[in-house]
Tab-separated table of C-alpha atoms in Angstrom:
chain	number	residue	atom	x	y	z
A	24	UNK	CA	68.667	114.909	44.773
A	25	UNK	CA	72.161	114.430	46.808
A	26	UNK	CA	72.088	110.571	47.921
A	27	UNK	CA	73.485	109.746	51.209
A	28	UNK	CA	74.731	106.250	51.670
A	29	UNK	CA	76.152	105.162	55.525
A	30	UNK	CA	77.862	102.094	56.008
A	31	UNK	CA	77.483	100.005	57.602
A	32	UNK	CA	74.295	99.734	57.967
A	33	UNK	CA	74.374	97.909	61.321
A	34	UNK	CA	77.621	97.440	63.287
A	35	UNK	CA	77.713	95.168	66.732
A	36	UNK	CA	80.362	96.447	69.065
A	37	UNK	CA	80.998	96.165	73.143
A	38	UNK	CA	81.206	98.888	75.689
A	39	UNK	CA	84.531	100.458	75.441
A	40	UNK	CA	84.656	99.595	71.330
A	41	UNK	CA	85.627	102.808	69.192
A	42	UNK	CA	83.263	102.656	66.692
A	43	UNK	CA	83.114	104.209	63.264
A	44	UNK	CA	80.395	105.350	60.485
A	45	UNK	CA	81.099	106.581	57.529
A	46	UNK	CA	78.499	108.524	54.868
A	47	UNK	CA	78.980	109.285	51.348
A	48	UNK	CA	77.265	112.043	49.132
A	49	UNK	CA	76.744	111.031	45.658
A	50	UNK	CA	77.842	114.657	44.822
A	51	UNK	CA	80.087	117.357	46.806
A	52	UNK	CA	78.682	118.883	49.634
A	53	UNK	CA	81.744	120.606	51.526
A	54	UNK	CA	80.650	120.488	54.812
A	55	UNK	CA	77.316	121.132	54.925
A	56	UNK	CA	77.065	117.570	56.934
A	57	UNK	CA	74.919	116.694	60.443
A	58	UNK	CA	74.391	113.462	62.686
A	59	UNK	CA	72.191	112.685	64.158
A	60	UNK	CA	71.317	109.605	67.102
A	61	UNK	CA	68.034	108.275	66.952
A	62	UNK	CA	66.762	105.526	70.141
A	63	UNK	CA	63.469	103.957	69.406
A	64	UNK	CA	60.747	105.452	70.200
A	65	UNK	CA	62.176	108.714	70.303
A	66	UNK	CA	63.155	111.709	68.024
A	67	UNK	CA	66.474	111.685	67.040
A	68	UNK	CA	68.803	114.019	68.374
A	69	UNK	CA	71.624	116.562	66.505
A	70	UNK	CA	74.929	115.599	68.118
A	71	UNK	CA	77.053	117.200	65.095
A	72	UNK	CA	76.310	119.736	62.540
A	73	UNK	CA	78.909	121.289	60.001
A	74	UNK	CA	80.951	117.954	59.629
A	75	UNK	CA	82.672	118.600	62.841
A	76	UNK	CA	81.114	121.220	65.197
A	77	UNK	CA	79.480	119.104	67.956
A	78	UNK	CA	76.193	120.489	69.557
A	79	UNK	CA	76.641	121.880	73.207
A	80	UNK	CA	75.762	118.891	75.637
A	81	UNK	CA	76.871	115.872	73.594
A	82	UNK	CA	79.696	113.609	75.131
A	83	UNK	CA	83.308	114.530	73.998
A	84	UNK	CA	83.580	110.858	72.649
A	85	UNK	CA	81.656	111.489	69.517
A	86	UNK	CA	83.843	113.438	66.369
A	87	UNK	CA	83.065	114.292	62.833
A	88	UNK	CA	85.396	114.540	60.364
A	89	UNK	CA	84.947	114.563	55.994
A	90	UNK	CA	84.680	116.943	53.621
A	91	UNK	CA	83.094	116.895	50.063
A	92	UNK	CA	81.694	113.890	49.850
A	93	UNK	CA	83.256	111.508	52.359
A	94	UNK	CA	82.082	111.800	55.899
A	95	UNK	CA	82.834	109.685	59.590
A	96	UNK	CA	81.193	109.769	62.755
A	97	UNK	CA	83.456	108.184	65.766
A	98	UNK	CA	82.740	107.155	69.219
A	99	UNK	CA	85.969	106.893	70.833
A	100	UNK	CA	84.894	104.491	73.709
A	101	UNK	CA	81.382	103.049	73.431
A	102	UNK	CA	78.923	103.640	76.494
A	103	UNK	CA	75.830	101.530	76.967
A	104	UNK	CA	73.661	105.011	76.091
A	105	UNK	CA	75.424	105.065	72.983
A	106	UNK	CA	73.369	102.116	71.233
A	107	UNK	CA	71.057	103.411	68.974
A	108	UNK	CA	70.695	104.339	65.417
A	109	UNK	CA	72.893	106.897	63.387
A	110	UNK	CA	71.880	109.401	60.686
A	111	UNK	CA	74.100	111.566	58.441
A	112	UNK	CA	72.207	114.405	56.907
A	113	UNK	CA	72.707	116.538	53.765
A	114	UNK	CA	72.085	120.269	54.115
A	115	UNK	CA	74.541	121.574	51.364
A	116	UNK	CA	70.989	121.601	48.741
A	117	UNK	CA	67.578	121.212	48.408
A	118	UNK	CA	65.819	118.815	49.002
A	119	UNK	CA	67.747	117.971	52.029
A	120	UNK	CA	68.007	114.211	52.138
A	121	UNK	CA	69.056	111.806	55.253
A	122	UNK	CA	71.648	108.296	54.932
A	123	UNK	CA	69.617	105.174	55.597
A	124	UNK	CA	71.024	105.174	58.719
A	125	UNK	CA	73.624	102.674	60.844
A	126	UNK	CA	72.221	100.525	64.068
A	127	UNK	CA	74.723	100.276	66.707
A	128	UNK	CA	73.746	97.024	68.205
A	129	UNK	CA	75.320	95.654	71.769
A	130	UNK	CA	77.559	92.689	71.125
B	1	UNK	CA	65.072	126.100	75.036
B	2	UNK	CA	62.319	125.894	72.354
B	3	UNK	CA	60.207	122.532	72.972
B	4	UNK	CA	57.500	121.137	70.318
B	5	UNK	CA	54.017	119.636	70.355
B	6	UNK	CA	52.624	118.095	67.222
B	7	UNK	CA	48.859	117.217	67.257
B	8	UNK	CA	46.215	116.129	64.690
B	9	UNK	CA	44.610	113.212	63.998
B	10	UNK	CA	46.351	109.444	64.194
B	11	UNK	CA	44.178	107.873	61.386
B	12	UNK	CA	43.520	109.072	58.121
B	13	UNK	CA	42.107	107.702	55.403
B	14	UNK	CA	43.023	107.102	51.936
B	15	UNK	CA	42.556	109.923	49.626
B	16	UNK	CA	41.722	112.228	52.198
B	17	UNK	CA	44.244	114.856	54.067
B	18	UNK	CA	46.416	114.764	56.664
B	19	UNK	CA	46.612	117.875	58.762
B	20	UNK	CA	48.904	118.461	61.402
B	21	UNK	CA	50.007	121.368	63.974
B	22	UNK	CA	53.099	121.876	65.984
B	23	UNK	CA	52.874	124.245	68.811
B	24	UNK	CA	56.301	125.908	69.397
B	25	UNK	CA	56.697	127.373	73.591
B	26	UNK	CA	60.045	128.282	74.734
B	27	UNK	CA	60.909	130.587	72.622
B	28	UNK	CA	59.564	132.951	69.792
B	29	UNK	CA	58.410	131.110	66.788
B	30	UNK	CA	60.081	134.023	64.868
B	31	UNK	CA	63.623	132.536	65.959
B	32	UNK	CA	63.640	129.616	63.530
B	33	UNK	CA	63.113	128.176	60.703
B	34	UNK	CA	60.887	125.425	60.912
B	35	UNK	CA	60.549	121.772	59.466
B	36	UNK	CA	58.683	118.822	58.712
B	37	UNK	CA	60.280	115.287	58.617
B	38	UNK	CA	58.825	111.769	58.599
B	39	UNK	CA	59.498	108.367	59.071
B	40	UNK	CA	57.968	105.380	57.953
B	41	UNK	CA	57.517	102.556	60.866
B	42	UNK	CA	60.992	100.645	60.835
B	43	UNK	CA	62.841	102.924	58.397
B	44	UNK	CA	64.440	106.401	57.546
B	45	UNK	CA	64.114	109.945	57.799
B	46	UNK	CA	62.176	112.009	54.922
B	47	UNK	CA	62.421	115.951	54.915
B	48	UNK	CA	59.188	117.332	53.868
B	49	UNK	CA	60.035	120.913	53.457
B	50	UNK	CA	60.602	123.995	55.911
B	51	UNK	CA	58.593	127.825	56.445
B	52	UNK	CA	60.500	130.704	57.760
B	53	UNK	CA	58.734	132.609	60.636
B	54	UNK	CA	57.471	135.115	57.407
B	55	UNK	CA	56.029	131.913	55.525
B	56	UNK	CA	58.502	131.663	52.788
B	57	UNK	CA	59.109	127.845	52.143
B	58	UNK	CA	60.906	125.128	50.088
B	59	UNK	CA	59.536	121.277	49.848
B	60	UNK	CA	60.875	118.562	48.784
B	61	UNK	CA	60.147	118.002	44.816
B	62	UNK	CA	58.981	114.207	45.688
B	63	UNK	CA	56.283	115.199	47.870
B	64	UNK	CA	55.611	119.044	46.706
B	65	UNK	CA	51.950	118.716	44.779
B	66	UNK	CA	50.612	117.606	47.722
B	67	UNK	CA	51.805	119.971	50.812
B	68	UNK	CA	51.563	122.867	52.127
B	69	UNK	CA	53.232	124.569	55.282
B	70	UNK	CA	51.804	127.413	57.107
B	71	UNK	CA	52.922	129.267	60.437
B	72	UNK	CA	50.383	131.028	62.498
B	73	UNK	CA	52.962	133.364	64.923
B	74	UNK	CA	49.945	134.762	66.650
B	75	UNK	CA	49.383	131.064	68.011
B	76	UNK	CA	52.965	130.224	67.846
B	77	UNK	CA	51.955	127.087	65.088
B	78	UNK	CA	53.497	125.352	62.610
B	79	UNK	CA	51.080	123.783	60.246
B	80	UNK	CA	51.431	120.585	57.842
B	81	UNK	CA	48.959	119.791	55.688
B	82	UNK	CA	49.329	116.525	53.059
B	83	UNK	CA	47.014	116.046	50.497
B	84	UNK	CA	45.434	112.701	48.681
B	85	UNK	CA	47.006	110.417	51.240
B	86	UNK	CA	48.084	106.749	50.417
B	87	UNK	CA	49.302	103.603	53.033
B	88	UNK	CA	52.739	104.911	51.619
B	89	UNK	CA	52.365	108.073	53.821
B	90	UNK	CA	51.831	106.257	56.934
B	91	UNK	CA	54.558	107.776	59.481
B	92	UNK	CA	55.327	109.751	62.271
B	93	UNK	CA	55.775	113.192	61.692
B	94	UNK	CA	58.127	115.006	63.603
B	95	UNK	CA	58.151	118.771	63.433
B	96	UNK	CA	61.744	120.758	64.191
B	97	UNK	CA	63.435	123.482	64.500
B	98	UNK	CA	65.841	124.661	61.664
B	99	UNK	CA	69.276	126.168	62.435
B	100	UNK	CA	71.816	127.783	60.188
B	101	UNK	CA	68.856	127.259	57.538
B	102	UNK	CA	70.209	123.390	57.167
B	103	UNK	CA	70.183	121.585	60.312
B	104	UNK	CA	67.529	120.215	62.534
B	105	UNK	CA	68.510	120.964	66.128
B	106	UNK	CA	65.159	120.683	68.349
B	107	UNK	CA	62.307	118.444	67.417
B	108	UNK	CA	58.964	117.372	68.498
B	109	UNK	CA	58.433	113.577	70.238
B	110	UNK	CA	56.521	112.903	67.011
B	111	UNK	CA	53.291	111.679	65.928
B	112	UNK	CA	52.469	108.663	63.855
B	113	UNK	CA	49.947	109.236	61.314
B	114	UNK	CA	48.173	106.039	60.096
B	115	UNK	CA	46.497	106.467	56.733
B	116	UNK	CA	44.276	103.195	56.311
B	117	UNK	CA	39.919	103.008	55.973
């Protein structure tokens, strides 16, 4: 299985911040790469899929970037709907496999 | 835009099986590909496995002995079934749509699944 490690794990930032995740594959995945934002008590949400390509609806203040195995997810300018927890996803192989995710807490 | 209902029970218990359904409306169940994913209380994201809309499938090797995905398009369901349950597969289970065969771009609101007796 492709491991996904994000760091960090939790990051505490203020409205207005940029803020920036990063996700590793333990083995090459070009850029078969999604994020997702997860709040609690709800399903997450794809804002990004192929590294870079947001989905149609999601703020221009969130960007992918990577390729192979090192990935980033930016928020240029942190709102207050932004807090919540990020996921990278794998979907270069099967079984597709998720980072552990990175809590964007309000500092 | 395709929405998703899962139902089934909340409370299993051990040994037994967990059986789910997602009801796809919105759109024709023969548009996607279709997942399973779960998530422990407090922690990450598992993929189960997807069906295509003709029941071909792939799981994931850790959990593959003990599911099995169906699709029903006459009742436009996705089915999730999860055999000799343990506390370990306490979760909620979140159904979703699959695009470019790889990404999970529509999902369910979830439902946890408590395995205990």
């Amino acid at each position: 299985d492709i491991q996904m490690t994000q760091s960090p794990s939790s990051v505490s930032a203020s409205v207005g911040d940029r803020v920036t995740i990063t996700c590793r594959a333990s083995q090459g995945i070009s850029s078969w790469l999604a994020w997702y934002q997860q709040k609690p008590g709800k399903a997450p949400r794809l804002l990004i899929q192929a590294a870079s390509t947001s989905q149609s609806g999601v703020p221009s203040r969130f960007s992918g970037s990577g390729s192979g195995t090192d990935f980033t997810l930016s928020i240029s300018s942190l709102q207050p709907e932004d807090f919540a927890t990020y996921y990278c996803q794998q979907g270069n192989s099967f079984p597709f496999t998720f980072g552990g995710g990175t809590k964007v807490e309000i500092k | 835009q395709v929405q998703l209902q899962e139902s089934g029970p909340g409370l299993v218990k051990p040994s037994e099986t967990l059986s789910l359904t997602c009801t796809v409306s919105g759109d024709s169940i023969s548009s996607y590909f279709w997942s399973w994913i779960r998530q422990p209380p407090g922690k990450g994201l598992e993929w189960i496995g997807y069906i295509s809309y003709s029941g071909g499938t792939n799981y994931n090797p850790s959990l593959k002995s003990r599911v099995t995905l169906s699709v029903d398009t006459s009742k436009s369901q996705v089915s999730l079934r999860l055999s000799s349950v343990t506390a370990a597969d306490t979760a909620v289970y979140y159904c979703a749509g699959v695009v470019e065969r790889r990404y999970f771009d529509s999902w369910g609101q979830g439902t946890l699944v408590t395995v205990s007796s």
